[in-house]
C-alpha cells in the first residue's frame, strides 16, 4: 500500500471573514501544518488544494476541492489521508490511529470522531421537535483516510454535496468506520476560533 495526502485549503472562508488557510497558528500557516501532519503520517506525496504556495486551484465546494486533490495523486497511491487546513491542531497520534485502521485493509474509509457534548435538538423553526439520543451521535474530524479506488468511485457516482468525503462513501454503500478522534483537534471556522486554537496549542 502507498499512502498519499490531500490538504484542502481552498474555499472562501465566509464565516471567518476571508481566506484562512494562510493564517498562522504557532507561527506556521495552517496549510503548512496540514502538510507536515500528513508527511509525518507517512504520505509519500501531499497535494495542497488552495491559493497557497505550491497549491493547485480548488473547486466551488469542499468536495470539489477534495476531488481535484485526489485526481492529482500519483499513479500507485492507493490510500489517502484527506485533511482540512482549518484543523491546525491535529496531531501525529490521531493521524496514526487513522492510518493504522486503514492499513488493516478491510474498510473503505476511516473517520476520527469525538462524542457530542451538547444536547442536540431537532427544530422546526423556533420549535423543538425532539431531543436526539446523543449516545448514538458523534462529531467527525479530519484527517479522514480512504481507499483511493473507493473514494474516486463514490465521487464519480454521486454529485450531490457532502460535508465530508466519508458521507459520499456512506451514500454509495461503502464501509466507513470510526477511530477515536481528539477533542483538541479544533476547527477554525469563525475569527474567534483562532484565539481558542492558539490557547489550546
Ligand atoms: N475547502 C476547500 N474548498 C472549498 C471549501 C472548503 O478546500 N470550496 C476547505 C477549507 O479550506 C477548509 C475545509 O475545506 O480547510 C473546511 O471548510 P470550511 O471550514 O467550511 O472553509 P470555507 O468553506 O472556506 O469556510 P466557509 O464555509 O465559512 O465559507
Ligand atoms: Mg465551507
PDB file of C-alpha atoms and ligand atoms in Angstrom:
ATOM      1  CA  UNK A   1       0.000   0.000   0.000  1.00  0.00           C
ATOM      2  CA  UNK A   2       1.138   3.518  -0.802  1.00  0.00           C
ATOM      3  CA  UNK A   3      -0.208   6.428   1.226  1.00  0.00           C
ATOM      4  CA  UNK A   4      -0.816   9.888  -0.203  1.00  0.00           C
ATOM      5  CA  UNK A   5      -2.333  13.023   1.281  1.00  0.00           C
ATOM      6  CA  UNK A   6      -4.630  15.871   0.310  1.00  0.00           C
ATOM      7  CA  UNK A   7      -4.817  19.089   2.345  1.00  0.00           C
ATOM      8  CA  UNK A   8      -7.868  21.132   1.387  1.00  0.00           C
ATOM      9  CA  UNK A   9      -7.057  24.804   1.814  1.00  0.00           C
ATOM     10  CA  UNK A  10      -9.409  26.486  -0.673  1.00  0.00           C
ATOM     11  CA  UNK A  11     -12.852  27.959  -0.036  1.00  0.00           C
ATOM     12  CA  UNK A  12     -13.970  31.489   0.705  1.00  0.00           C
ATOM     13  CA  UNK A  13     -13.813  31.464   4.481  1.00  0.00           C
ATOM     14  CA  UNK A  14     -17.122  33.317   4.610  1.00  0.00           C
ATOM     15  CA  UNK A  15     -17.652  32.711   8.314  1.00  0.00           C
ATOM     16  CA  UNK A  16     -14.021  33.556   9.082  1.00  0.00           C
ATOM     17  CA  UNK A  17     -14.162  36.746   7.054  1.00  0.00           C
ATOM     18  CA  UNK A  18     -11.650  35.769   4.362  1.00  0.00           C
ATOM     19  CA  UNK A  19      -9.256  33.024   3.288  1.00  0.00           C
ATOM     20  CA  UNK A  20      -7.975  31.290   6.398  1.00  0.00           C
ATOM     21  CA  UNK A  21      -5.511  28.618   5.270  1.00  0.00           C
ATOM     22  CA  UNK A  22      -2.577  31.131   5.111  1.00  0.00           C
ATOM     23  CA  UNK A  23      -3.312  32.383   8.634  1.00  0.00           C
ATOM     24  CA  UNK A  24      -0.590  31.349  11.065  1.00  0.00           C
ATOM     25  CA  UNK A  25      -1.057  29.185  14.128  1.00  0.00           C
ATOM     26  CA  UNK A  26       2.030  28.856  16.290  1.00  0.00           C
ATOM     27  CA  UNK A  27       3.918  30.871  13.691  1.00  0.00           C
ATOM     28  CA  UNK A  28       3.164  28.471  10.830  1.00  0.00           C
ATOM     29  CA  UNK A  29       0.439  28.852   8.180  1.00  0.00           C
ATOM     30  CA  UNK A  30      -2.383  26.412   8.837  1.00  0.00           C
ATOM     31  CA  UNK A  31      -1.999  24.733   5.432  1.00  0.00           C
ATOM     32  CA  UNK A  32       1.690  24.031   6.118  1.00  0.00           C
ATOM     33  CA  UNK A  33       0.798  22.415   9.435  1.00  0.00           C
ATOM     34  CA  UNK A  34      -1.533  20.116   7.494  1.00  0.00           C
ATOM     35  CA  UNK A  35       1.219  19.151   5.060  1.00  0.00           C
ATOM     36  CA  UNK A  36       3.608  18.392   7.927  1.00  0.00           C
ATOM     37  CA  UNK A  37       0.959  16.256   9.625  1.00  0.00           C
ATOM     38  CA  UNK A  38       0.338  14.085   6.571  1.00  0.00           C
ATOM     39  CA  UNK A  39       4.042  13.748   5.762  1.00  0.00           C
ATOM     40  CA  UNK A  40       4.733  12.642   9.329  1.00  0.00           C
ATOM     41  CA  UNK A  41       1.916  10.113   8.990  1.00  0.00           C
ATOM     42  CA  UNK A  42       3.779   8.530   6.093  1.00  0.00           C
ATOM     43  CA  UNK A  43       2.288  10.125   2.991  1.00  0.00           C
ATOM     44  CA  UNK A  44       4.751   9.864   0.096  1.00  0.00           C
ATOM     45  CA  UNK A  45       3.006  12.723  -1.734  1.00  0.00           C
ATOM     46  CA  UNK A  46       0.892  15.538  -0.279  1.00  0.00           C
ATOM     47  CA  UNK A  47      -1.263  17.611  -2.634  1.00  0.00           C
ATOM     48  CA  UNK A  48      -2.352  21.014  -1.359  1.00  0.00           C
ATOM     49  CA  UNK A  49      -5.543  22.420  -2.861  1.00  0.00           C
ATOM     50  CA  UNK A  50      -5.925  26.171  -2.492  1.00  0.00           C
ATOM     51  CA  UNK A  51      -4.368  29.516  -3.231  1.00  0.00           C
ATOM     52  CA  UNK A  52      -1.147  28.959  -1.296  1.00  0.00           C
ATOM     53  CA  UNK A  53       2.455  28.425  -2.472  1.00  0.00           C
ATOM     54  CA  UNK A  54       2.638  25.146  -4.380  1.00  0.00           C
ATOM     55  CA  UNK A  55      -1.122  24.670  -4.149  1.00  0.00           C
ATOM     56  CA  UNK A  56      -3.455  23.843  -7.029  1.00  0.00           C
ATOM     57  CA  UNK A  57      -6.709  25.769  -7.529  1.00  0.00           C
ATOM     58  CA  UNK A  58      -9.672  24.491  -5.562  1.00  0.00           C
ATOM     59  CA  UNK A  59     -13.290  23.960  -6.545  1.00  0.00           C
ATOM     60  CA  UNK A  60     -16.617  25.539  -5.697  1.00  0.00           C
ATOM     61  CA  UNK A  61     -17.484  23.131  -2.884  1.00  0.00           C
ATOM     62  CA  UNK A  62     -15.214  21.357  -0.413  1.00  0.00           C
ATOM     63  CA  UNK A  63     -15.997  18.057  -2.086  1.00  0.00           C
ATOM     64  CA  UNK A  64     -14.859  19.525  -5.422  1.00  0.00           C
ATOM     65  CA  UNK A  65     -11.560  20.627  -3.897  1.00  0.00           C
ATOM     66  CA  UNK A  66     -11.019  17.153  -2.467  1.00  0.00           C
ATOM     67  CA  UNK A  67     -11.755  15.584  -5.860  1.00  0.00           C
ATOM     68  CA  UNK A  68      -9.225  17.912  -7.507  1.00  0.00           C
ATOM     69  CA  UNK A  69      -6.645  16.863  -4.945  1.00  0.00           C
ATOM     70  CA  UNK A  70      -7.353  13.150  -5.287  1.00  0.00           C
ATOM     71  CA  UNK A  71      -7.105  13.426  -9.081  1.00  0.00           C
ATOM     72  CA  UNK A  72      -3.609  14.912  -8.684  1.00  0.00           C
ATOM     73  CA  UNK A  73      -2.292  11.934  -6.716  1.00  0.00           C
ATOM     74  CA  UNK A  74       0.408   9.920  -8.402  1.00  0.00           C
ATOM     75  CA  UNK A  75      -0.326   6.591 -10.018  1.00  0.00           C
ATOM     76  CA  UNK A  76       0.149   3.870  -7.435  1.00  0.00           C
ATOM     77  CA  UNK A  77      -1.089   5.875  -4.450  1.00  0.00           C
ATOM     78  CA  UNK A  78      -3.871   3.594  -3.231  1.00  0.00           C
ATOM     79  CA  UNK A  79      -4.643   5.044   0.198  1.00  0.00           C
ATOM     80  CA  UNK A  80      -5.143   8.707   1.014  1.00  0.00           C
ATOM     81  CA  UNK A  81      -5.494  10.946   4.039  1.00  0.00           C
ATOM     82  CA  UNK A  82      -7.757  13.958   3.448  1.00  0.00           C
ATOM     83  CA  UNK A  83      -7.259  16.808   5.898  1.00  0.00           C
ATOM     84  CA  UNK A  84      -8.776  20.259   6.388  1.00  0.00           C
ATOM     85  CA  UNK A  85      -6.202  23.038   6.639  1.00  0.00           C
ATOM     86  CA  UNK A  86      -8.735  24.534   9.051  1.00  0.00           C
ATOM     87  CA  UNK A  87      -7.825  21.918  11.704  1.00  0.00           C
ATOM     88  CA  UNK A  88      -4.332  23.112  12.643  1.00  0.00           C
ATOM     89  CA  UNK A  89      -4.031  21.136  15.894  1.00  0.00           C
ATOM     90  CA  UNK A  90      -4.444  17.607  14.521  1.00  0.00           C
ATOM     91  CA  UNK A  91      -1.513  15.608  15.874  1.00  0.00           C
ATOM     92  CA  UNK A  92       0.559  12.607  14.902  1.00  0.00           C
ATOM     93  CA  UNK A  93      -1.127  10.164  17.240  1.00  0.00           C
ATOM     94  CA  UNK A  94      -4.536  10.993  15.788  1.00  0.00           C
ATOM     95  CA  UNK A  95      -3.253  10.579  12.233  1.00  0.00           C
ATOM     96  CA  UNK A  96      -1.588   7.288  13.077  1.00  0.00           C
ATOM     97  CA  UNK A  97      -4.828   5.908  14.556  1.00  0.00           C
ATOM     98  CA  UNK A  98      -6.483   6.629  11.206  1.00  0.00           C
ATOM     99  CA  UNK A  99      -3.623   5.152   9.173  1.00  0.00           C
ATOM    100  CA  UNK A 100      -3.333   2.020  11.291  1.00  0.00           C
ATOM    101  CA  UNK A 101      -7.039   1.282  10.929  1.00  0.00           C
ATOM    102  CA  UNK A 102      -6.893   1.945   7.192  1.00  0.00           C
ATOM    103  CA  UNK A 103      -3.910  -0.371   6.815  1.00  0.00           C
ATOM    104  CA  UNK A 104      -5.906  -3.315   8.086  1.00  0.00           C
ATOM    105  CA  UNK A 105      -7.328  -3.165   4.574  1.00  0.00           C
ATOM    106  CA  UNK A 106     -10.908  -4.229   5.298  1.00  0.00           C
ATOM    107  CA  UNK A 107     -12.716  -0.874   5.049  1.00  0.00           C
ATOM    108  CA  UNK A 108     -13.202   1.938   2.532  1.00  0.00           C
ATOM    109  CA  UNK A 109     -12.932   4.866   4.918  1.00  0.00           C
ATOM    110  CA  UNK A 110     -11.791   5.715   8.436  1.00  0.00           C
ATOM    111  CA  UNK A 111     -13.166   8.749  10.261  1.00  0.00           C
ATOM    112  CA  UNK A 112     -11.926  10.115  13.587  1.00  0.00           C
ATOM    113  CA  UNK A 113     -14.863  11.060  15.800  1.00  0.00           C
ATOM    114  CA  UNK A 114     -15.495  12.572  19.204  1.00  0.00           C
ATOM    115  CA  UNK A 115     -18.604  12.267  21.374  1.00  0.00           C
ATOM    116  CA  UNK A 116     -21.172  15.037  21.035  1.00  0.00           C
ATOM    117  CA  UNK A 117     -21.015  17.183  24.157  1.00  0.00           C
ATOM    118  CA  UNK A 118     -24.121  19.283  23.773  1.00  0.00           C
ATOM    119  CA  UNK A 119     -27.699  18.105  23.924  1.00  0.00           C
ATOM    120  CA  UNK A 120     -28.910  18.093  20.317  1.00  0.00           C
ATOM    121  CA  UNK A 121     -32.429  19.220  19.368  1.00  0.00           C
ATOM    122  CA  UNK A 122     -34.225  18.784  16.071  1.00  0.00           C
ATOM    123  CA  UNK A 123     -36.006  22.034  15.201  1.00  0.00           C
ATOM    124  CA  UNK A 124     -38.844  23.246  13.031  1.00  0.00           C
ATOM    125  CA  UNK A 125     -38.152  26.959  13.048  1.00  0.00           C
ATOM    126  CA  UNK A 126     -38.023  28.007  16.707  1.00  0.00           C
ATOM    127  CA  UNK A 127     -39.967  24.982  17.887  1.00  0.00           C
ATOM    128  CA  UNK A 128     -38.182  21.921  19.264  1.00  0.00           C
ATOM    129  CA  UNK A 129     -39.475  18.759  17.599  1.00  0.00           C
ATOM    130  CA  UNK A 130     -37.379  16.300  19.558  1.00  0.00           C
ATOM    131  CA  UNK A 131     -34.193  15.719  21.506  1.00  0.00           C
ATOM    132  CA  UNK A 132     -31.935  13.289  19.700  1.00  0.00           C
ATOM    133  CA  UNK A 133     -30.283  10.410  21.558  1.00  0.00           C
ATOM    134  CA  UNK A 134     -26.770  11.758  21.878  1.00  0.00           C
ATOM    135  CA  UNK A 135     -25.209   8.380  22.707  1.00  0.00           C
ATOM    136  CA  UNK A 136     -25.571   7.314  19.082  1.00  0.00           C
ATOM    137  CA  UNK A 137     -24.075  10.527  17.673  1.00  0.00           C
ATOM    138  CA  UNK A 138     -20.506  11.565  17.016  1.00  0.00           C
ATOM    139  CA  UNK A 139     -18.792  14.618  15.582  1.00  0.00           C
ATOM    140  CA  UNK A 140     -16.488  13.872  12.643  1.00  0.00           C
ATOM    141  CA  UNK A 141     -13.000  15.315  12.287  1.00  0.00           C
ATOM    142  CA  UNK A 142     -10.135  15.130   9.817  1.00  0.00           C
ATOM    143  CA  UNK A 143      -7.741  13.655   8.762  1.00  0.00           C
ATOM    144  CA  UNK A 144     -10.017  11.008   7.256  1.00  0.00           C
ATOM    145  CA  UNK A 145      -8.495   8.003   5.491  1.00  0.00           C
ATOM    146  CA  UNK A 146      -9.710   6.359   2.303  1.00  0.00           C
ATOM    147  CA  UNK A 147      -9.035   3.625  -0.185  1.00  0.00           C
ATOM    148  CA  UNK A 148      -8.448   5.794  -3.249  1.00  0.00           C
ATOM    149  CA  UNK A 149     -10.462   3.481  -5.519  1.00  0.00           C
ATOM    150  CA  UNK A 150     -13.488   3.629  -3.210  1.00  0.00           C
ATOM    151  CA  UNK A 151     -13.265   7.392  -2.836  1.00  0.00           C
ATOM    152  CA  UNK A 152     -12.901   8.010  -6.557  1.00  0.00           C
ATOM    153  CA  UNK A 153     -15.855   5.695  -7.279  1.00  0.00           C
ATOM    154  CA  UNK A 154     -18.064   7.450  -4.722  1.00  0.00           C
ATOM    155  CA  UNK A 155     -17.055  10.880  -6.050  1.00  0.00           C
ATOM    156  CA  UNK A 156     -17.939   9.819  -9.591  1.00  0.00           C
ATOM    157  CA  UNK A 157     -21.226   8.157  -8.647  1.00  0.00           C
ATOM    158  CA  UNK A 158     -22.688  10.958  -6.546  1.00  0.00           C
ATOM    159  CA  UNK A 159     -22.677  14.641  -7.484  1.00  0.00           C
ATOM    160  CA  UNK A 160     -24.650  15.906  -4.501  1.00  0.00           C
ATOM    161  CA  UNK A 161     -22.866  17.968  -1.908  1.00  0.00           C
ATOM    162  CA  UNK A 162     -21.444  16.377   1.211  1.00  0.00           C
ATOM    163  CA  UNK A 163     -19.844  17.978   4.236  1.00  0.00           C
ATOM    164  CA  UNK A 164     -17.163  15.302   4.311  1.00  0.00           C
ATOM    165  CA  UNK A 165     -15.874  12.612   1.972  1.00  0.00           C
ATOM    166  CA  UNK A 166     -16.929   9.767   4.230  1.00  0.00           C
ATOM    167  CA  UNK A 167     -20.546  10.822   3.593  1.00  0.00           C
ATOM    168  CA  UNK A 168     -20.082  10.106  -0.116  1.00  0.00           C
ATOM    169  CA  UNK A 169     -18.823   6.619   0.669  1.00  0.00           C
ATOM    170  CA  UNK A 170     -21.693   6.012   3.114  1.00  0.00           C
ATOM    171  CA  UNK A 171     -24.233   7.023   0.452  1.00  0.00           C
ATOM    172  CA  UNK A 172     -22.612   4.711  -2.058  1.00  0.00           C
ATOM    173  CA  UNK A 173     -22.734   1.660   0.163  1.00  0.00           C
ATOM    174  CA  UNK A 174     -19.107   1.605   1.245  1.00  0.00           C
ATOM    175  CA  UNK A 175     -17.824   0.644   4.659  1.00  0.00           C
ATOM    176  CA  UNK A 176     -16.932   3.616   6.869  1.00  0.00           C
ATOM    177  CA  UNK A 177     -15.560   3.000  10.341  1.00  0.00           C
ATOM    178  CA  UNK A 178     -14.515   5.318  13.130  1.00  0.00           C
ATOM    179  CA  UNK A 179     -11.499   5.662  15.378  1.00  0.00           C
ATOM    180  CA  UNK A 180     -11.268   7.901  18.436  1.00  0.00           C
ATOM    181  CA  UNK A 181     -10.703  11.498  17.421  1.00  0.00           C
ATOM    182  CA  UNK A 182      -9.190  14.192  19.601  1.00  0.00           C
ATOM    183  CA  UNK A 183     -11.293  16.809  21.401  1.00  0.00           C
ATOM    184  CA  UNK A 184      -8.329  19.171  20.980  1.00  0.00           C
ATOM    185  CA  UNK A 185      -8.447  18.842  17.183  1.00  0.00           C
ATOM    186  CA  UNK A 186     -10.423  22.057  16.915  1.00  0.00           C
ATOM    187  CA  UNK A 187     -11.582  23.598  13.638  1.00  0.00           C
ATOM    188  CA  UNK A 188     -11.094  27.235  12.765  1.00  0.00           C
ATOM    189  CA  UNK A 189     -14.445  28.367  11.430  1.00  0.00           C
ATOM    190  CA  UNK A 190     -15.025  31.821  12.968  1.00  0.00           C
ATOM    191  CA  UNK A 191     -12.407  34.521  13.719  1.00  0.00           C
ATOM    192  CA  UNK A 192     -12.724  33.904  17.459  1.00  0.00           C
ATOM    193  CA  UNK A 193     -11.684  30.269  16.947  1.00  0.00           C
ATOM    194  CA  UNK A 194      -8.152  31.463  16.246  1.00  0.00           C
ATOM    195  CA  UNK A 195      -7.609  32.657  19.808  1.00  0.00           C
ATOM    196  CA  UNK A 196      -9.053  29.413  21.174  1.00  0.00           C
ATOM    197  CA  UNK A 197      -6.753  27.356  18.958  1.00  0.00           C
ATOM    198  CA  UNK A 198      -3.694  29.383  19.993  1.00  0.00           C
ATOM    199  CA  UNK A 199      -4.622  28.955  23.657  1.00  0.00           C
ATOM    200  CA  UNK A 200      -5.072  25.200  23.197  1.00  0.00           C
ATOM    201  CA  UNK A 201      -1.863  24.643  21.228  1.00  0.00           C
TER     202      UNK A 201
HETATM  203  N1  LIG B   1     -12.413  23.985   1.480  1.00  0.00           N
HETATM  204  C1  LIG B   1     -11.893  23.827   0.210  1.00  0.00           C
HETATM  205  N2  LIG B   1     -12.636  24.172  -0.897  1.00  0.00           N
HETATM  206  C2  LIG B   1     -13.873  24.680  -0.754  1.00  0.00           C
HETATM  207  C3  LIG B   1     -14.431  24.838   0.536  1.00  0.00           C
HETATM  208  C4  LIG B   1     -13.673  24.488   1.643  1.00  0.00           C
HETATM  209  O1  LIG B   1     -10.747  23.387   0.073  1.00  0.00           O
HETATM  210  N3  LIG B   1     -14.549  25.029  -1.849  1.00  0.00           N
HETATM  211  C5  LIG B   1     -11.609  23.614   2.646  1.00  0.00           C
HETATM  212  C6  LIG B   1     -11.265  24.785   3.561  1.00  0.00           C
HETATM  213  O2  LIG B   1     -10.028  25.383   3.171  1.00  0.00           O
HETATM  214  C7  LIG B   1     -11.168  24.157   4.941  1.00  0.00           C
HETATM  215  C8  LIG B   1     -12.066  22.922   4.831  1.00  0.00           C
HETATM  216  O3  LIG B   1     -12.359  22.739   3.460  1.00  0.00           O
HETATM  217  O4  LIG B   1      -9.860  23.738   5.230  1.00  0.00           O
HETATM  218  C9  LIG B   1     -13.333  23.079   5.652  1.00  0.00           C
HETATM  219  O5  LIG B   1     -14.128  24.095   5.078  1.00  0.00           O
HETATM  220  P1  LIG B   1     -14.691  25.356   5.830  1.00  0.00           P
HETATM  221  O6  LIG B   1     -14.153  25.438   7.210  1.00  0.00           O
HETATM  222  O7  LIG B   1     -16.157  25.388   5.611  1.00  0.00           O
HETATM  223  O8  LIG B   1     -13.964  26.545   4.995  1.00  0.00           O
HETATM  224  P2  LIG B   1     -14.665  27.564   3.999  1.00  0.00           P
HETATM  225  O9  LIG B   1     -15.612  26.831   3.114  1.00  0.00           O
HETATM  226  O10 LIG B   1     -13.573  28.336   3.352  1.00  0.00           O
HETATM  227  O11 LIG B   1     -15.440  28.493   5.018  1.00  0.00           O
HETATM  228  P3  LIG B   1     -16.980  28.965   4.935  1.00  0.00           P
HETATM  229  O12 LIG B   1     -17.812  27.703   4.839  1.00  0.00           O
HETATM  230  O13 LIG B   1     -17.198  29.735   6.193  1.00  0.00           O
HETATM  231  O14 LIG B   1     -17.071  29.833   3.702  1.00  0.00           O
HETATM  232 MG1  LIG B   2     -17.340  25.830   3.945  1.00  0.00          MG
END
